[in-house]
Coordinates of C-alpha atoms and ligand atoms in Angstrom, one line a residue:
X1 CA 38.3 -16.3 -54.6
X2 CA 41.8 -14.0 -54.0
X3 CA 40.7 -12.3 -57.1
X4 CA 36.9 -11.9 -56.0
X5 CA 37.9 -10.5 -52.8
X6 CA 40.0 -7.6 -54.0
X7 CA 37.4 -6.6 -56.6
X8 CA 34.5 -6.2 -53.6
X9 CA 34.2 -2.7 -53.0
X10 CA 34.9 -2.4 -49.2
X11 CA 34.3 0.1 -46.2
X12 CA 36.7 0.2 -43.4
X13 CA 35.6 1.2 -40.0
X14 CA 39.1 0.8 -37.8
X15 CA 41.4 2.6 -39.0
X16 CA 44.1 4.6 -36.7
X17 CA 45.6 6.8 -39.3
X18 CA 48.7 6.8 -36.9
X19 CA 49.0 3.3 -37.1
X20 CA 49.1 3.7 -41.0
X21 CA 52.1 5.5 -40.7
X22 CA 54.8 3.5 -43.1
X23 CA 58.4 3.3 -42.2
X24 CA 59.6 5.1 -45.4
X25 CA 57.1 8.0 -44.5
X26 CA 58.6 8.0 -40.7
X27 CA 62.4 8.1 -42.3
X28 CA 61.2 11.6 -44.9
X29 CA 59.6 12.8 -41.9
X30 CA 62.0 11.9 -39.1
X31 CA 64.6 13.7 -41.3
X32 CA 62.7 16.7 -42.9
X33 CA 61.7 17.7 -39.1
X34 CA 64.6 16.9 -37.7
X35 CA 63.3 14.0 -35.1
X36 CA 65.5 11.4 -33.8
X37 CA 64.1 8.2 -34.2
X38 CA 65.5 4.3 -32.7
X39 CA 65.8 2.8 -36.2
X40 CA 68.9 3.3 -38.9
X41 CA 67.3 1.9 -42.1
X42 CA 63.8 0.4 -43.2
X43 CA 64.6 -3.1 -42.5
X44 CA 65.6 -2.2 -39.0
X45 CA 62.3 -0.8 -38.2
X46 CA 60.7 -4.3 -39.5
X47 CA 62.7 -6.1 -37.2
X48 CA 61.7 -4.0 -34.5
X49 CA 57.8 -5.0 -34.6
X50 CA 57.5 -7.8 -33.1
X51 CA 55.3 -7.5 -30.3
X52 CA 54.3 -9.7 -27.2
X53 CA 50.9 -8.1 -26.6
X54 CA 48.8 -4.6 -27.3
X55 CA 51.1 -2.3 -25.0
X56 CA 54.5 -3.7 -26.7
X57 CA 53.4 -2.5 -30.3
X58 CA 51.4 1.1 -28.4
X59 CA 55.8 2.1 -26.9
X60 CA 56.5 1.8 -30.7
X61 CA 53.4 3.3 -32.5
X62 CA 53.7 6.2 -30.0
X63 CA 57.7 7.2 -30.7
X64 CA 56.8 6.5 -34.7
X65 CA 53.6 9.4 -34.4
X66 CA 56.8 12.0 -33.1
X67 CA 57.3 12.3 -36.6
X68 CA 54.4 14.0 -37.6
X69 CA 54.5 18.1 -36.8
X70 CA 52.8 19.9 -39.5
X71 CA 49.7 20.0 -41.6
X72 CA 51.3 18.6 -44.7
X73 CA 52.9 15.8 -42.3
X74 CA 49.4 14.6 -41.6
X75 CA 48.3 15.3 -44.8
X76 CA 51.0 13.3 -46.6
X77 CA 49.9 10.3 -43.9
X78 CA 46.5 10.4 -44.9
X79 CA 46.9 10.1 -48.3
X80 CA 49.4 7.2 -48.4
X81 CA 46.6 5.1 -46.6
X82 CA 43.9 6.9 -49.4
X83 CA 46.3 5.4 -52.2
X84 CA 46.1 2.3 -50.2
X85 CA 42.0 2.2 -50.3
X86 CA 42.3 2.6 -53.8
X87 CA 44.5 -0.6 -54.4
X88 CA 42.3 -2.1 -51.7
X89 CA 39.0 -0.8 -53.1
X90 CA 38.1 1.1 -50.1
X91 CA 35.1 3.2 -51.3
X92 CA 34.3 4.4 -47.7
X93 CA 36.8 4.4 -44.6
X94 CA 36.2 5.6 -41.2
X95 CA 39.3 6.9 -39.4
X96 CA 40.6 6.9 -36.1
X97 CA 42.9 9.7 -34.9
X98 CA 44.4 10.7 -31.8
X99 CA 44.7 13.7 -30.8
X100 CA 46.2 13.5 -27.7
X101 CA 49.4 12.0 -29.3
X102 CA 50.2 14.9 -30.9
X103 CA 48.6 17.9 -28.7
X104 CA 51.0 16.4 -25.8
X105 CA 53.7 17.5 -27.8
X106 CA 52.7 20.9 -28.3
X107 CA 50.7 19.9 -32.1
X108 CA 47.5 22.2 -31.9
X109 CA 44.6 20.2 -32.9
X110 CA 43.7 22.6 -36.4
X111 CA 47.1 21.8 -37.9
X112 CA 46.1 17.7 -37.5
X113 CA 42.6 17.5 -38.4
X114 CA 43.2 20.5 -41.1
X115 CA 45.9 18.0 -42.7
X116 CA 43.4 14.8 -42.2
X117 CA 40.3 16.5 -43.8
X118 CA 42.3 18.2 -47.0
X119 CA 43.7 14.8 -47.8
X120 CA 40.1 13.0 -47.1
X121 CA 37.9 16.0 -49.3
X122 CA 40.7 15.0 -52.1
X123 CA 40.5 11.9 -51.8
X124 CA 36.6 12.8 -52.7
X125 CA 37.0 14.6 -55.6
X126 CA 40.1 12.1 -57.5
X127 CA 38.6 8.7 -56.3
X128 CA 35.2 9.3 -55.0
X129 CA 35.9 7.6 -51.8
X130 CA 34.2 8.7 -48.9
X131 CA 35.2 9.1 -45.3
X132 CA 34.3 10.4 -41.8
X133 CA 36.6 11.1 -38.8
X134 CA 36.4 9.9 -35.5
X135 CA 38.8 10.7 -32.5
X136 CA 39.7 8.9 -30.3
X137 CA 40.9 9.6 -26.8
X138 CA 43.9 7.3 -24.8
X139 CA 42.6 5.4 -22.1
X140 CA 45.8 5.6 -20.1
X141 CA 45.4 9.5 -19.6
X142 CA 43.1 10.8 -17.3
X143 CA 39.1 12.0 -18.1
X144 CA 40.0 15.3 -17.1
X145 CA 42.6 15.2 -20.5
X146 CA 39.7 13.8 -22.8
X147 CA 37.1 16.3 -21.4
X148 CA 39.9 18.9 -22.3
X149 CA 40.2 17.3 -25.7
X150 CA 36.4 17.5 -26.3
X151 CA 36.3 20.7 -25.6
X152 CA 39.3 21.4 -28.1
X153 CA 37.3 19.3 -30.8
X154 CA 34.1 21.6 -30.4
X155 CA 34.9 24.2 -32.6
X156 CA 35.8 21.1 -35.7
X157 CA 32.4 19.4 -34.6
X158 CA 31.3 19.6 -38.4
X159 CA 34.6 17.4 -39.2
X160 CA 34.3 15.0 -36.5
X161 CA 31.2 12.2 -36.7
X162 CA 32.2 10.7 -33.7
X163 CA 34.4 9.7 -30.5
X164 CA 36.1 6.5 -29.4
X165 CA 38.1 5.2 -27.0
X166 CA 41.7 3.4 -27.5
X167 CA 45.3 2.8 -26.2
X168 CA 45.9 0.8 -23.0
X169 CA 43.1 -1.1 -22.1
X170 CA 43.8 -3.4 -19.5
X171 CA 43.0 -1.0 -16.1
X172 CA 41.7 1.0 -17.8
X173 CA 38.0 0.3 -17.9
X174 CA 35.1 2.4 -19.8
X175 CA 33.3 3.4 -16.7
X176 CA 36.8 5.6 -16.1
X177 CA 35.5 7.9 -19.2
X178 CA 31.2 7.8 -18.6
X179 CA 31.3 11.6 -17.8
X180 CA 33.3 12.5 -21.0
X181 CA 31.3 10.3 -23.3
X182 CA 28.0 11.1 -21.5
X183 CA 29.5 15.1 -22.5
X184 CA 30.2 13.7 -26.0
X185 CA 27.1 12.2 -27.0
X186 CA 24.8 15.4 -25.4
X187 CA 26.7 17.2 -28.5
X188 CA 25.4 14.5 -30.9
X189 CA 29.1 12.8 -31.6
X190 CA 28.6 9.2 -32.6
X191 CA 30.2 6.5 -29.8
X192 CA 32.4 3.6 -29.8
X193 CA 35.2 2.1 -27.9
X194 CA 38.0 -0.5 -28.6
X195 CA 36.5 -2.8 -25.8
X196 CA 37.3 -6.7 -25.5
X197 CA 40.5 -6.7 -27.3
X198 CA 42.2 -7.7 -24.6
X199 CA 40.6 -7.2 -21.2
X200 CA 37.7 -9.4 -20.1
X201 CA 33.6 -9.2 -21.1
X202 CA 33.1 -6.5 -17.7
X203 CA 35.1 -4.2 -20.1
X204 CA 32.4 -4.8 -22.9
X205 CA 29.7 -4.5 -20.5
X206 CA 30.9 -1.1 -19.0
X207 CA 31.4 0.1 -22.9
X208 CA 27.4 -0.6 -23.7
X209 CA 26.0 0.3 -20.6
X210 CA 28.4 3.3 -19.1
X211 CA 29.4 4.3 -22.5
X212 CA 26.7 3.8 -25.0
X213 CA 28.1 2.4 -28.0
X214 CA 26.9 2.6 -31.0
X215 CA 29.4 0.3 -32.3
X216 CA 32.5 -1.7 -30.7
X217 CA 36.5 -2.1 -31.8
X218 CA 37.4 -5.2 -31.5
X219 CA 35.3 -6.9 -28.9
X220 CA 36.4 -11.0 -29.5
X221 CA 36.1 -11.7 -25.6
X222 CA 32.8 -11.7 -26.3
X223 CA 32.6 -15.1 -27.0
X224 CA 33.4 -16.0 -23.2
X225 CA 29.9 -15.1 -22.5
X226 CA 26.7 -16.8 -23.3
X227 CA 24.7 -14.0 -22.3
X228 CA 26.7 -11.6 -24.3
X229 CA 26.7 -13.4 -27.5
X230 CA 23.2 -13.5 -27.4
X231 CA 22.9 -9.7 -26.1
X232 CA 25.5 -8.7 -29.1
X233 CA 23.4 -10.9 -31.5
X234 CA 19.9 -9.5 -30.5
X235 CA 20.8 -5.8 -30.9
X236 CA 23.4 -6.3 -33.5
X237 CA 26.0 -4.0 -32.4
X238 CA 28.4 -4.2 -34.7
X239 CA 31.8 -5.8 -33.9
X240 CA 34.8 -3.8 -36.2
X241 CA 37.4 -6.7 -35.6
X242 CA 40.6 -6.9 -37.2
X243 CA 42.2 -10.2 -37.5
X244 CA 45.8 -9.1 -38.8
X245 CA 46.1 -7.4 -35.4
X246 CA 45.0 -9.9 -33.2
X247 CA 47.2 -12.1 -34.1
X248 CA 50.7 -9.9 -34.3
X249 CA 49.2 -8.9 -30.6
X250 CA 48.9 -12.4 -29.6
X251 CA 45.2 -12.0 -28.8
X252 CA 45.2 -15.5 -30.5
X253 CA 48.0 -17.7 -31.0
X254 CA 47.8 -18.1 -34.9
X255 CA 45.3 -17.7 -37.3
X256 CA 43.2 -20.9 -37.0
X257 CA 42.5 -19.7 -33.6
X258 CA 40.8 -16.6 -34.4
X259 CA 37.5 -16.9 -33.5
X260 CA 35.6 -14.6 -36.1
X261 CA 34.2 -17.6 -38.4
X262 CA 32.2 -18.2 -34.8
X263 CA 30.9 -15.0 -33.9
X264 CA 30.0 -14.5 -37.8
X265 CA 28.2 -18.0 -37.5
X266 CA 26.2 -16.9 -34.3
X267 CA 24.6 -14.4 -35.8
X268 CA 26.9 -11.2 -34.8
X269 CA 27.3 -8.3 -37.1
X270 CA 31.0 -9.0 -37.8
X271 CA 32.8 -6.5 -39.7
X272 CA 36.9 -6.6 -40.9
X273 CA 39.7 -4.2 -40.4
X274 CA 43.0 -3.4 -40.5
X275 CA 43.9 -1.1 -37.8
X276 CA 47.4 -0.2 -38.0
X277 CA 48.0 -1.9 -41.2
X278 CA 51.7 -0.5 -41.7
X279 CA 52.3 -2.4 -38.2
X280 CA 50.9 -5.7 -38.5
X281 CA 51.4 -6.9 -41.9
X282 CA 48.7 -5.5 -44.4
X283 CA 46.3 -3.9 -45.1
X284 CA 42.5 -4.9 -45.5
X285 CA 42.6 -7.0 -48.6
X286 CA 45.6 -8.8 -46.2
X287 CA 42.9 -9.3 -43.6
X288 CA 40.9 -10.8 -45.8
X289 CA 42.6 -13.3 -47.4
X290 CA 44.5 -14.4 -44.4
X291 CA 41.0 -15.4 -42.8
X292 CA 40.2 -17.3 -46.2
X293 CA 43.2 -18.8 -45.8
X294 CA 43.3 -20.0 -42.6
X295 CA 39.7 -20.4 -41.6
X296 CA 37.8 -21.6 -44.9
X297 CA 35.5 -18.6 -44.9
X298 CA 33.2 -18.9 -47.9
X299 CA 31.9 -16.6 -50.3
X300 CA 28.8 -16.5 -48.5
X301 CA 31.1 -15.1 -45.0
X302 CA 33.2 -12.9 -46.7
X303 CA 29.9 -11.3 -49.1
X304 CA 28.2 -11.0 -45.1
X305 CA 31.7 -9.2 -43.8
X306 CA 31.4 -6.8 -46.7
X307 CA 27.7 -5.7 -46.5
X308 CA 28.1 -5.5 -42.9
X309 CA 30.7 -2.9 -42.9
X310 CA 28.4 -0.4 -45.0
X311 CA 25.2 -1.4 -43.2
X312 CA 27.2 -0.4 -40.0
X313 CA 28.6 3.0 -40.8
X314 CA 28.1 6.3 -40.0
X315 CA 26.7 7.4 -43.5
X316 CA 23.3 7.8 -44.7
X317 CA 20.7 5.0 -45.5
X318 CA 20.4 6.2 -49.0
X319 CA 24.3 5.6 -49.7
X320 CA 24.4 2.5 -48.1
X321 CA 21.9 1.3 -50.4
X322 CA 24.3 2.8 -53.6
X323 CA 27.4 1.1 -52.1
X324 CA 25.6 -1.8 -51.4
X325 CA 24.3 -2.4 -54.7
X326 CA 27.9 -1.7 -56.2
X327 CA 28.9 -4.7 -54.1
X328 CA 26.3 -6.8 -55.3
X329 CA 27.1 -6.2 -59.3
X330 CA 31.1 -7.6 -58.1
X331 CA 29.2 -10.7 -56.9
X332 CA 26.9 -11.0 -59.7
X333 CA 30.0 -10.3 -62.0
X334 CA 31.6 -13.7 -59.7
X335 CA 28.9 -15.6 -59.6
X336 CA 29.2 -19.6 -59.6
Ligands
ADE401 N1 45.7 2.3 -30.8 C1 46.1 1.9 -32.1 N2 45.8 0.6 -32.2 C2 45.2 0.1 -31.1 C3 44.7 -1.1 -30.7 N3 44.7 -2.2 -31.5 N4 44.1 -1.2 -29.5 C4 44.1 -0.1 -28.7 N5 44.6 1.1 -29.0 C5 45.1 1.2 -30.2
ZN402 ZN1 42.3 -0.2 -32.9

């Protein structure tokens, strides 16, 4: 089954390139721009992430992104995690950036998605993976910020399918960012928001209803809610969760608490991550076995997961069908 599940050709649709950010990448970087960073060696940094909940790993994932100042910087990030789809076989990955990370400290926002899209068009052309970008803006910073960043992003509209929402969520709801993504979706960007990760099901609620997802991050408080489930289940919004993280956040206690195998079973359209992979232990084949492991998923689950990640991204009908069909000659290839 281990064997099965890294052969299936996989899409990944929550993915913060920041949070793919290795530590031996953050020591080149730290010392080739000359940024002072809490950590003396690579085992020091391990040690360092442990977390106690989402804020606790967003203090460290925020000093780590200091590193990164110039187009190659974000280049170089952005094609670690490519070589990490290949090993993975990641044939098409959606990723998260965020600007406002590095346009706070003075980063103009050419010189990062200029460094994202040259390692994602290469990543084309010598593995045929394809991609799309999505930025995201922090919820702990005001509207008037992410309008500003909208308006920044306007001119790269062609590289950018769609906006998102991440960072801090507890107090800070959707409905703080309706104007913004009302702005964003008049100029045709795709929408969806990490909602339900940690905050209750009035967070999920704002994110369909203020916000207008088309899809949602995370979203595993769902299952607090009857009404919900069966609201999520009827329009089959898909869910991007990612177990790895939940469970480094302490969103569940361990693994045999997660509660995907239930919202798979209910009918959702489930979909696995990683999200910041280089923080919380692996990377999406990781993901995948630990659920295996730990919640008996069977071929049947995990073939679901899979299809549902292409059926739910942003690319056309007529590649989904291709990628698709690639998946189904692994199983056939697997079968019995
Ligand atoms: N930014 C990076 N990872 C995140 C997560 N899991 N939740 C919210 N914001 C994030
Ligand atoms: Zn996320």
């Amino acid at each position: 089954m281990i064997e099965f599940i890294k052969k299936l050709p996989k899409a990944e649709l929550h993915l913060h390139i920041e949070g793919s950010l290795e530590p031996e990448l953050m020591f080149r970087l730290a010392q080739k721009n000359d940024i002072e960073i809490p950590y003396k060696n690579v085992d020091d940094v391990k040690k360092a992430y442990e977390f106690s909940n989402l804020q606790s790993f967003l203090d460290i994932y925020y000093a780590g992104a200091k590193v990164l100042i110039t187009t190659e910087d974000f280049y170089d990030l952005t094609w670690d995690y490519i070589l990490k789809c290949v090993k993975n076989n990641i044939i098409h990955t959606e990723i998260f950036f965020d600007p406002q990370t590095h346009t706070s400290r003075g980063i103009s926002f050419e010189t990062i998605i200029r460094g994202i899209k040259e390692a994602l068009i290469d990543a084309n052309s010598k593995f045929g993976i394809t991609s799309q970008i999505i930025m995201c803006f922090l919820r702990h910073l005001s509207q008037d910020d992410a309008l500003k960043t909208l308006d920044e992003a306007l001119p790269f509209k062609d590289d950018i399918i769609g906006v998102g929402l991440d960072s801090s969520e507890l107090g800070n709801p959707p409905s703080k960012f309706e104007d913004v993504f009302k702005k964003a979706e008049k100029e045709g960007f795709k929408l969806v928001a990490h909602a339900g990760e940690e905050a209750d099901i009035s967070y999920i609620y704002e994110a369909l209803d203020l916000l207008h997802i088309h899809r949602m991050d995370h979203g595993v408080q769902s299952i607090k809610s009857d009404e919900l489930m069966q609201r999520l289940k009827e329009e089959q919004i898909p869910l991007t969760v990612c177990p790895n993280s939940n469970i480094e956040l302490k969103v569940f206690e361990n693994y045999k608490e997660h509660n995907i195998k239930k919202l798979l079973d209910f009918g959702l359209n489930i979909t696995v991550n990683s999200d910041d992979p280089a923080y919380f232990k692996g990377y999406l084949n990781q993901n995948f076995i630990n659920l295996y492991e730990n919640l008996e998923l069977s071929k049947k689950d995990i073939i679901k997961l899979v299809k549902n990640s292409f059926n739910s991204s942003f690319i056309s009908d007529e590649l989904k069908h291709e990628y698709i069909k690639k998946v189904e000659e692994v199983v056939r290839l697997y079968k019995g």
